C-alpha positions as a Markdown table, in Angstrom:
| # | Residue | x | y | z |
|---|---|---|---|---|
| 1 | Unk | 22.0 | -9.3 | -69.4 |
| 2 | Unk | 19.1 | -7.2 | -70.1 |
| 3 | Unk | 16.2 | -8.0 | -68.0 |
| 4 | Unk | 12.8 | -9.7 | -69.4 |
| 5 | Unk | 10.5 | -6.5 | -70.7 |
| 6 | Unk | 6.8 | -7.8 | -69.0 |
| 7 | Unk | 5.8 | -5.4 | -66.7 |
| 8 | Unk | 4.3 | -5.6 | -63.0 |
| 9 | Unk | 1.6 | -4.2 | -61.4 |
| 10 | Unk | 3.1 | -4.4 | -58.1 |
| 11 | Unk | 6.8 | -4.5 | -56.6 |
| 12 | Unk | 8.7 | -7.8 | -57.5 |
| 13 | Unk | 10.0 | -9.8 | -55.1 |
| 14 | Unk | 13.4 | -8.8 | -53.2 |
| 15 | Unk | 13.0 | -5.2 | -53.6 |
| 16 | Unk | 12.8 | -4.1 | -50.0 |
| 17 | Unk | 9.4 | -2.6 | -48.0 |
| 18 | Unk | 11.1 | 0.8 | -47.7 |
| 19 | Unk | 11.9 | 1.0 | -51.6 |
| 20 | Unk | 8.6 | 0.3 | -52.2 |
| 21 | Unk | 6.9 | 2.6 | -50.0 |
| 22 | Unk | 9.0 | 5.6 | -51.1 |
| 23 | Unk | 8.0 | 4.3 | -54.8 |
| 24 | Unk | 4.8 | 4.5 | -54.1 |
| 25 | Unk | 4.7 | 7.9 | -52.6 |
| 26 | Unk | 6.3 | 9.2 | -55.4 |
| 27 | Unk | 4.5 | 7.2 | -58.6 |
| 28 | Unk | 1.3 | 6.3 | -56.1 |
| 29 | Unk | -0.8 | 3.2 | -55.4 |
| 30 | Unk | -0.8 | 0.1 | -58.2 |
| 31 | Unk | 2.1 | 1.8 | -59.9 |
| 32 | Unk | 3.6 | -0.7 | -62.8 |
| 33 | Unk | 6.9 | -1.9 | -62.6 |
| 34 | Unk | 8.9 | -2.5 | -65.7 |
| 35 | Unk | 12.8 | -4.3 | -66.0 |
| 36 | Unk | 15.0 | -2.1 | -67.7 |
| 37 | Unk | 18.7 | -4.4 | -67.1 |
| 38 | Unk | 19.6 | -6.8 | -64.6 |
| 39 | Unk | 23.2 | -7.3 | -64.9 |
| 40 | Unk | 26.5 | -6.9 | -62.4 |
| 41 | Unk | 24.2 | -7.8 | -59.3 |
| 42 | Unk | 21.9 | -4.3 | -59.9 |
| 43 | Unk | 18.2 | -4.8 | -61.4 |
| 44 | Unk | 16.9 | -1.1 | -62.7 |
| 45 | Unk | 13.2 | -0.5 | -63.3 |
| 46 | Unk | 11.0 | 2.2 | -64.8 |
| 47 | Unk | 8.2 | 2.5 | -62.7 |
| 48 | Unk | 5.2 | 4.4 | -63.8 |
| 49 | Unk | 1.9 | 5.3 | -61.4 |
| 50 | Unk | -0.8 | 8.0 | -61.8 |
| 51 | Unk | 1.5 | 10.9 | -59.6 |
| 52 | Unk | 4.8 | 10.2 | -62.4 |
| 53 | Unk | 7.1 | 8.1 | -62.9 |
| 54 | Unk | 10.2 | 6.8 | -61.1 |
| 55 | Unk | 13.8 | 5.1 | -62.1 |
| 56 | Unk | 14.4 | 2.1 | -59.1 |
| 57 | Unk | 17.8 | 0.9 | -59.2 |
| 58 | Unk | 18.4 | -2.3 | -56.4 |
| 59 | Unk | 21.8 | -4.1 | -56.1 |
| 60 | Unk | 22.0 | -7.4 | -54.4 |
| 61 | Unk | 25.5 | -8.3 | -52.4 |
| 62 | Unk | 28.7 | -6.8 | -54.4 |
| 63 | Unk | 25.9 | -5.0 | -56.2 |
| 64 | Unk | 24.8 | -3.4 | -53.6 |
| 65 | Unk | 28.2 | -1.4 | -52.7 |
| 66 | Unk | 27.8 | 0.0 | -56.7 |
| 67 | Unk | 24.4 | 1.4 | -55.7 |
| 68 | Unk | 25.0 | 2.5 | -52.0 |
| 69 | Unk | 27.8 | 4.3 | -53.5 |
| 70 | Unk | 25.9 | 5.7 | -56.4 |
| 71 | Unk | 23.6 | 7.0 | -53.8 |
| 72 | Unk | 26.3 | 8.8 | -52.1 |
| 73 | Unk | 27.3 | 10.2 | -55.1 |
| 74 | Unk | 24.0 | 11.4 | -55.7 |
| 75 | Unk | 23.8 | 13.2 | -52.6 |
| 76 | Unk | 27.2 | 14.8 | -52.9 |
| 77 | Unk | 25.8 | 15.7 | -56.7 |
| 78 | Unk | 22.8 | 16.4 | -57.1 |
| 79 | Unk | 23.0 | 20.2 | -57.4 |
| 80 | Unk | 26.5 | 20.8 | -58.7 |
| 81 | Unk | 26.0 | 20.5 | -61.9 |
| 82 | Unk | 22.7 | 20.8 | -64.7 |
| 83 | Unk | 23.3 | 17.6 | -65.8 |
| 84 | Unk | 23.1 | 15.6 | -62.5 |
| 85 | Unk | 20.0 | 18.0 | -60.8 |
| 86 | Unk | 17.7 | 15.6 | -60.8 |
| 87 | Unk | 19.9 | 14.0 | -58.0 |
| 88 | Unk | 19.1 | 16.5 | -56.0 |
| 89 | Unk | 15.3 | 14.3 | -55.8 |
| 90 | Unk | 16.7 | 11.0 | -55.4 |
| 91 | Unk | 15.9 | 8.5 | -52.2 |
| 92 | Unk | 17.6 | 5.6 | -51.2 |
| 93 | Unk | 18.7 | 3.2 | -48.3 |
| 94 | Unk | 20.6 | 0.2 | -47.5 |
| 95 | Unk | 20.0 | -3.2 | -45.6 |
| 96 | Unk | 22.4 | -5.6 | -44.6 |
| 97 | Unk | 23.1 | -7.2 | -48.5 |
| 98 | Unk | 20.9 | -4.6 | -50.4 |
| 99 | Unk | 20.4 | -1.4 | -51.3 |
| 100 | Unk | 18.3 | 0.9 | -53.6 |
| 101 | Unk | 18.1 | 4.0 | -55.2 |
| 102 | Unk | 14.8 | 5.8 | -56.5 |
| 103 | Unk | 15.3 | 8.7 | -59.0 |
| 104 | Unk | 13.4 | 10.8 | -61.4 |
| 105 | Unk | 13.0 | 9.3 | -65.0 |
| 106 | Unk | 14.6 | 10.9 | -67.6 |
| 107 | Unk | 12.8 | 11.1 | -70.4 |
| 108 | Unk | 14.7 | 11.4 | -73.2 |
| 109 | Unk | 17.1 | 9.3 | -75.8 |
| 110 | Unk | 20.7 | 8.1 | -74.6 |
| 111 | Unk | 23.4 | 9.4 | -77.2 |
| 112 | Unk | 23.6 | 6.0 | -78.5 |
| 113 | Unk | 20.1 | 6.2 | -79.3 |
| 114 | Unk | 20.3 | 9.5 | -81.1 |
| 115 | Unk | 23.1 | 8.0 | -83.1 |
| 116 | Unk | 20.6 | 5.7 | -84.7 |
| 117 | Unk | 20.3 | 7.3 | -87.6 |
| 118 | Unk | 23.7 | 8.0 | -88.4 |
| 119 | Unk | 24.2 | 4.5 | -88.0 |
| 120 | Unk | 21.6 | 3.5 | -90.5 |
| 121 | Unk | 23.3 | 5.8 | -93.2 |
| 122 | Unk | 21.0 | 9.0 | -92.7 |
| 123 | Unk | 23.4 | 12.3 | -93.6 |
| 124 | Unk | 20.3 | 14.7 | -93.4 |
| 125 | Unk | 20.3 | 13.5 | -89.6 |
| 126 | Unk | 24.3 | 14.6 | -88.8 |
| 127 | Unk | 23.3 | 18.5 | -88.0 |
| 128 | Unk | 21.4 | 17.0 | -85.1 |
| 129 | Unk | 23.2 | 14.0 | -83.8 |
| 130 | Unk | 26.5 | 16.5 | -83.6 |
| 131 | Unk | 24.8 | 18.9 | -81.5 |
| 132 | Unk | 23.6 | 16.4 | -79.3 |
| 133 | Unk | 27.0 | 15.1 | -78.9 |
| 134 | Unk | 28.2 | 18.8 | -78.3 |
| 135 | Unk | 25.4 | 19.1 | -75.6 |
| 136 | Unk | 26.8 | 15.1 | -74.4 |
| 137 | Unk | 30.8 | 16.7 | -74.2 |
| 138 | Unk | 29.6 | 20.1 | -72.6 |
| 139 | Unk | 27.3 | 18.1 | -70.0 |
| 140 | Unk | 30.7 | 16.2 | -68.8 |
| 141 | Unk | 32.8 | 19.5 | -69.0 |
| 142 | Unk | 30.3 | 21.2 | -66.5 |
| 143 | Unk | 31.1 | 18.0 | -64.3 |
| 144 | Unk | 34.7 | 18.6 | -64.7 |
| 145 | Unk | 34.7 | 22.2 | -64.0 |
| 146 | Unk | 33.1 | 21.7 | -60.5 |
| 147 | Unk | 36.2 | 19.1 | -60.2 |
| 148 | Unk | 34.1 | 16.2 | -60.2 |
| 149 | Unk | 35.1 | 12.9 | -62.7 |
| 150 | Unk | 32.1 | 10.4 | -64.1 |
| 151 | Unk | 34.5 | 7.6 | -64.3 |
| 152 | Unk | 32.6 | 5.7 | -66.6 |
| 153 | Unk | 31.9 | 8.0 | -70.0 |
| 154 | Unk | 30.0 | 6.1 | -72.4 |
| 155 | Unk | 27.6 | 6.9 | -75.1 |
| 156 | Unk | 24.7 | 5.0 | -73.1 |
| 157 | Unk | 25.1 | 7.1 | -70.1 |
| 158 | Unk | 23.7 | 10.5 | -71.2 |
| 159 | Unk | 20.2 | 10.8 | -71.3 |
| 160 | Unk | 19.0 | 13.8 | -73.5 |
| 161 | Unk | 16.2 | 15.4 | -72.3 |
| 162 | Unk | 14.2 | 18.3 | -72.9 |
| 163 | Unk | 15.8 | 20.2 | -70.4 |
| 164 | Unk | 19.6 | 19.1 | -71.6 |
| 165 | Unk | 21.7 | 16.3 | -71.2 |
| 166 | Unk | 22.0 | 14.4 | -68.0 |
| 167 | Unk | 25.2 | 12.0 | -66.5 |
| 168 | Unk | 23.3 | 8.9 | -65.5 |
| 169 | Unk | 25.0 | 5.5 | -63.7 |
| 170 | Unk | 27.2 | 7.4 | -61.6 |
| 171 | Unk | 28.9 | 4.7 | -59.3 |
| 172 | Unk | 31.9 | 5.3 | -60.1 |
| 173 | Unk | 32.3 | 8.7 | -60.0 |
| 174 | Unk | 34.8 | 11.0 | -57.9 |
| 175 | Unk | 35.9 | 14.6 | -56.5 |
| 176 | Unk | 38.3 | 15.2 | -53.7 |
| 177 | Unk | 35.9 | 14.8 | -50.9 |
| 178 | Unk | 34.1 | 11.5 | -52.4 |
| 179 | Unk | 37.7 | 9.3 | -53.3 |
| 180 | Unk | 37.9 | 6.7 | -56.2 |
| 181 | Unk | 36.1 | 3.3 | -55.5 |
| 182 | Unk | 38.7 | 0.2 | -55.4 |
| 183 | Unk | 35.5 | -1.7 | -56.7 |
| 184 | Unk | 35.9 | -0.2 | -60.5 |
| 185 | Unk | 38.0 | -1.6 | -62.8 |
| 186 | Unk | 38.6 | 0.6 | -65.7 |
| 187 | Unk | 35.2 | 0.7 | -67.3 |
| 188 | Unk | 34.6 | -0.4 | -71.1 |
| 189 | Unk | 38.3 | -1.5 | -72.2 |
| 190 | Unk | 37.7 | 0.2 | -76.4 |
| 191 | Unk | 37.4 | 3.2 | -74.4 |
| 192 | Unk | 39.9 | 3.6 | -72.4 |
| 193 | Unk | 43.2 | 5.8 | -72.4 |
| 194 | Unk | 46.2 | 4.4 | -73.3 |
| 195 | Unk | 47.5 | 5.8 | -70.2 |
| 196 | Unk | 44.3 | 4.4 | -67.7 |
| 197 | Unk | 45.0 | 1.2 | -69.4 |
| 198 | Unk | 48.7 | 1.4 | -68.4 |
| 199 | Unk | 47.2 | 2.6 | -64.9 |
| 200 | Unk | 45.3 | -0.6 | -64.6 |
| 201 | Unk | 48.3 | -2.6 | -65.5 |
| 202 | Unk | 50.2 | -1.2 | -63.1 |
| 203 | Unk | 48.4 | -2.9 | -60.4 |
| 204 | Unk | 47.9 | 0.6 | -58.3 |
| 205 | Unk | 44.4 | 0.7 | -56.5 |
| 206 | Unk | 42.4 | 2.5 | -56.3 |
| 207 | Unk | 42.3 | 2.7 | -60.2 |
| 208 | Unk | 41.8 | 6.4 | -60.9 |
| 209 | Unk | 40.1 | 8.0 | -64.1 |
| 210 | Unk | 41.4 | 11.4 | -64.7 |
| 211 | Unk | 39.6 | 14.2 | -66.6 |
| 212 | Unk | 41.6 | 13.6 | -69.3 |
| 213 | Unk | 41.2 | 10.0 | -69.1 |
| 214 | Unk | 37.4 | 11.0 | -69.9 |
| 215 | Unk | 37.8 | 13.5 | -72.9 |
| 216 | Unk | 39.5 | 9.7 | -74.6 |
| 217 | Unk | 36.6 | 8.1 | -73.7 |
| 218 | Unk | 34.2 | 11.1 | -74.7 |
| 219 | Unk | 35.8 | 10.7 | -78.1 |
| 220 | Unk | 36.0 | 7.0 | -78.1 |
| 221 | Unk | 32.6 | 6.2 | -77.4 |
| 222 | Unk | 30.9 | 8.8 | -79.8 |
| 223 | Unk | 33.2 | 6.9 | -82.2 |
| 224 | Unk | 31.5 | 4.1 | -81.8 |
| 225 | Unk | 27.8 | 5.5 | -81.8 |
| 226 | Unk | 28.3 | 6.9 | -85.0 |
| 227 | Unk | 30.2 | 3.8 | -87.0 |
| 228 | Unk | 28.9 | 1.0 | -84.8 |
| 229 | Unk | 32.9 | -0.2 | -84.6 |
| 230 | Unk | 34.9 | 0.3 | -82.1 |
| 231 | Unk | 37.5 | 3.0 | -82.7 |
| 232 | Unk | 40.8 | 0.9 | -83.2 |
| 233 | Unk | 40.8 | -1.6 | -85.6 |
| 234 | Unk | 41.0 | -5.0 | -84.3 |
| 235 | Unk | 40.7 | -6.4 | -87.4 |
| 236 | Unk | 44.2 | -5.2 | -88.8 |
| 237 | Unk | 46.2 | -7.1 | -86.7 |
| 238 | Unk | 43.8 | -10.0 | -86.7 |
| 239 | Unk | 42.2 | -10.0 | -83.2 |
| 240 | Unk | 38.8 | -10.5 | -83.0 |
| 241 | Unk | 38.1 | -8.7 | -79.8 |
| 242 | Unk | 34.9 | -11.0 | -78.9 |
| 243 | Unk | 37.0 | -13.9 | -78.5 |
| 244 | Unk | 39.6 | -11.9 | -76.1 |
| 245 | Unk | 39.0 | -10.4 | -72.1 |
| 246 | Unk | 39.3 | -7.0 | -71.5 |
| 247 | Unk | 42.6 | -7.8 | -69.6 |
| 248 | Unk | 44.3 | -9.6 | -72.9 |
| 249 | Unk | 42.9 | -6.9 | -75.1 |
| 250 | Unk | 44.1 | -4.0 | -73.0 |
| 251 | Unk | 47.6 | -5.6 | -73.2 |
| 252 | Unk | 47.9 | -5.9 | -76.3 |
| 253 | Unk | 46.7 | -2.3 | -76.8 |
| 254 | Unk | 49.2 | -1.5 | -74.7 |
| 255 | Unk | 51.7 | -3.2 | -76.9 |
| 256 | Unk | 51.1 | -0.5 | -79.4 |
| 257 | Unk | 50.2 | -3.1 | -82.3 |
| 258 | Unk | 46.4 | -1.6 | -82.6 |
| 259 | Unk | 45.8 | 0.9 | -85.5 |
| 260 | Unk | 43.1 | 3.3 | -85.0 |
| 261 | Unk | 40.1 | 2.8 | -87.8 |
| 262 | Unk | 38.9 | 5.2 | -90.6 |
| 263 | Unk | 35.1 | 6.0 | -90.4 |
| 264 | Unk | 34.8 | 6.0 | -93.8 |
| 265 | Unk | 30.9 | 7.4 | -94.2 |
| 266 | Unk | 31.6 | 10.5 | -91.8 |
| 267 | Unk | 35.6 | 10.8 | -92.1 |
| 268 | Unk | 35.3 | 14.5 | -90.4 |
| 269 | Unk | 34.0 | 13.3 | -87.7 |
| 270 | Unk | 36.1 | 10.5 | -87.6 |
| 271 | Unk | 39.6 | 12.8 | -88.3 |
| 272 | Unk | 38.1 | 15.0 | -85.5 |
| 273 | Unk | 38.2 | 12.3 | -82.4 |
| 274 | Unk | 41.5 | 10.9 | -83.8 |
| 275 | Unk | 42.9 | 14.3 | -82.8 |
| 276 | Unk | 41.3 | 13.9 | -79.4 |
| 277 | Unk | 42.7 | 10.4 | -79.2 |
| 278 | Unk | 46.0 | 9.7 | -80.4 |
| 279 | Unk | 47.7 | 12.7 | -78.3 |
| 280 | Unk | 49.2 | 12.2 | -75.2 |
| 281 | Unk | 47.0 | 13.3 | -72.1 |
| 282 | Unk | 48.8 | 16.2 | -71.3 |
| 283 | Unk | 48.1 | 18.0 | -75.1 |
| 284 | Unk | 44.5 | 16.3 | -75.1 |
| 285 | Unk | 41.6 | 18.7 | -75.1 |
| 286 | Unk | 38.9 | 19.5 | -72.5 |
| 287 | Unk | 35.2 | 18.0 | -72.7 |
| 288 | Unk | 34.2 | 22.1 | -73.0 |
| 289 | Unk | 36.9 | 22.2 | -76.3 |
| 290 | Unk | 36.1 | 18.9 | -77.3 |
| 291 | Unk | 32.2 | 20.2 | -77.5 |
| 292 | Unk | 33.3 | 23.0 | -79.8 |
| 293 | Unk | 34.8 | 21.3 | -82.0 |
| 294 | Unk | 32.4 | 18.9 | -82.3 |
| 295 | Unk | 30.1 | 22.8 | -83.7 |
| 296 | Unk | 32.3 | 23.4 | -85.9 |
| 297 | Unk | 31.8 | 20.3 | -88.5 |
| 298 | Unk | 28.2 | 21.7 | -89.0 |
């Protein structure tokens, strides 16, 4: 559900004394808050004052274990990798069924965003949109070299800024030291691996998203940025996915009976994250390899 857009000139209601006090130290007095989404029990805002500008993210009972854990994340972070530095500036805290998160703004399209034009037929706007998907790829590679794992890759969660791309909404994500939530459930089903979605069905918790797990998703969800259709075709085997949950469609995904699609007004592209997602995980490529290829089609 996405949030209504009016903005406020003070904190709304619910969001604790403490977030708004460390809001308004950072954005200063009469600072305007403005609803960004509200879904999953988590309320995000842009909040903009005369000493810069803010993101506030609040969760509200189950929600609030996705943001106290996001916050952890953040912490454990924040200055591993480029693309989650601004972490390394975020505050946050926790009451007894809430808790909030305040971090810089990025400033900046997500990849889905840049894809616009692609998706509205432009070809002079490909050179572009492929090296921000390169930067997108290389951003999660870096993650994945310092052994870390987003968990939930998707086209909306990379902010490109002037700095580089950045790994936003990372609740989910996991290293060695900072083990795999039994809260998450697989993320967006169209882009999951054949083999997380076998994971899943397995019943094992918690559910575990593996590097290569997240080159398939990587490829899956620039796939749909660019064509606007998810990346197998539903429509082959008669399945409208919109009618289906993600449990029944990642069954019968699993049954094999899903054909990938053809993007027919960039088939290089498309050819290109085919290879990435119809081998097995063990021959799949890295998000580093997966950004050079990506290059190459310029």
């Amino acid at each position: 559900m996405t949030a209504t857009t009016t903005p406020a000139a003070e904190a709304p209601a619910g969001v604790l004394e403490e977030c708004r006090l460390q809001v308004e130290r950072q954005c200063g007095a009469g600072a305007v808050w403005e609803p960004v989404t509200d879904r999953y029990g988590c309320t995000v805002w842009r909040v903009s004052g005369p000493r810069g500008v803010c993101a506030v993210k609040a969760g509200r009972e189950d929600g609030a274990a996705v943001v106290a854990r996001e916050s952890v994340v953040m912490e454990r972070l924040g200055g591993v990798v480029p693309a989650t530095s601004y972490g390394k500036r975020a505050q946050w805290g926790r009451a007894a069924t809430t808790a909030w998160l305040v971090t810089p703004w990025l400033d900046g399209p997500s990849t889905w965003e840049v894809f616009r034009p692609v998706r509205d037929g432009r070809r002079e706007a490909r050179a572009q949109v492929l090296r921000a998907a390169a930067d997108a790829c290389a951003a999660v590679g870096e993650l994945h070299q310092a052994g870390w794992v987003h968990g939930d890759v998707q086209p909306h969660h990379v902010i490109h800024t002037r700095s580089g791309a950045c790994l936003i909404d990372c609740s989910w994500a996991w290293h060695m030291a900072t083990p795999p939530s039994y809260g998450f459930a697989g993320g967006l089903v169209h882009l999951m691996s054949p083999e997380l979605m076998a994971r899943a069905e397995s019943g094992v918790r918690p559910l575990v998203t593996t590097q290569p797990d997240e080159v398939y998703a990587l490829a899956a969800g620039l796939w749909w940025a660019a064509s606007n259709t998810w990346p197998v075709d539903y429509r082959a085997v008669g399945i409208d996915p919109a009618t289906l949950t993600p449990i029944m469609l990642r069954r019968i995904r699993l049954e094999g009976r899903v054909p990938y699609g053809e993007m027919c007004d960039w088939p290089e592209l498309g050819e290109a994250l085919k290879q990435v997602m119809e081998v097995r995980d063990d021959r799949r490529p890295s998000a580093l390899q997966l950004s050079q290829w990506l290059m190459s089609l310029m």
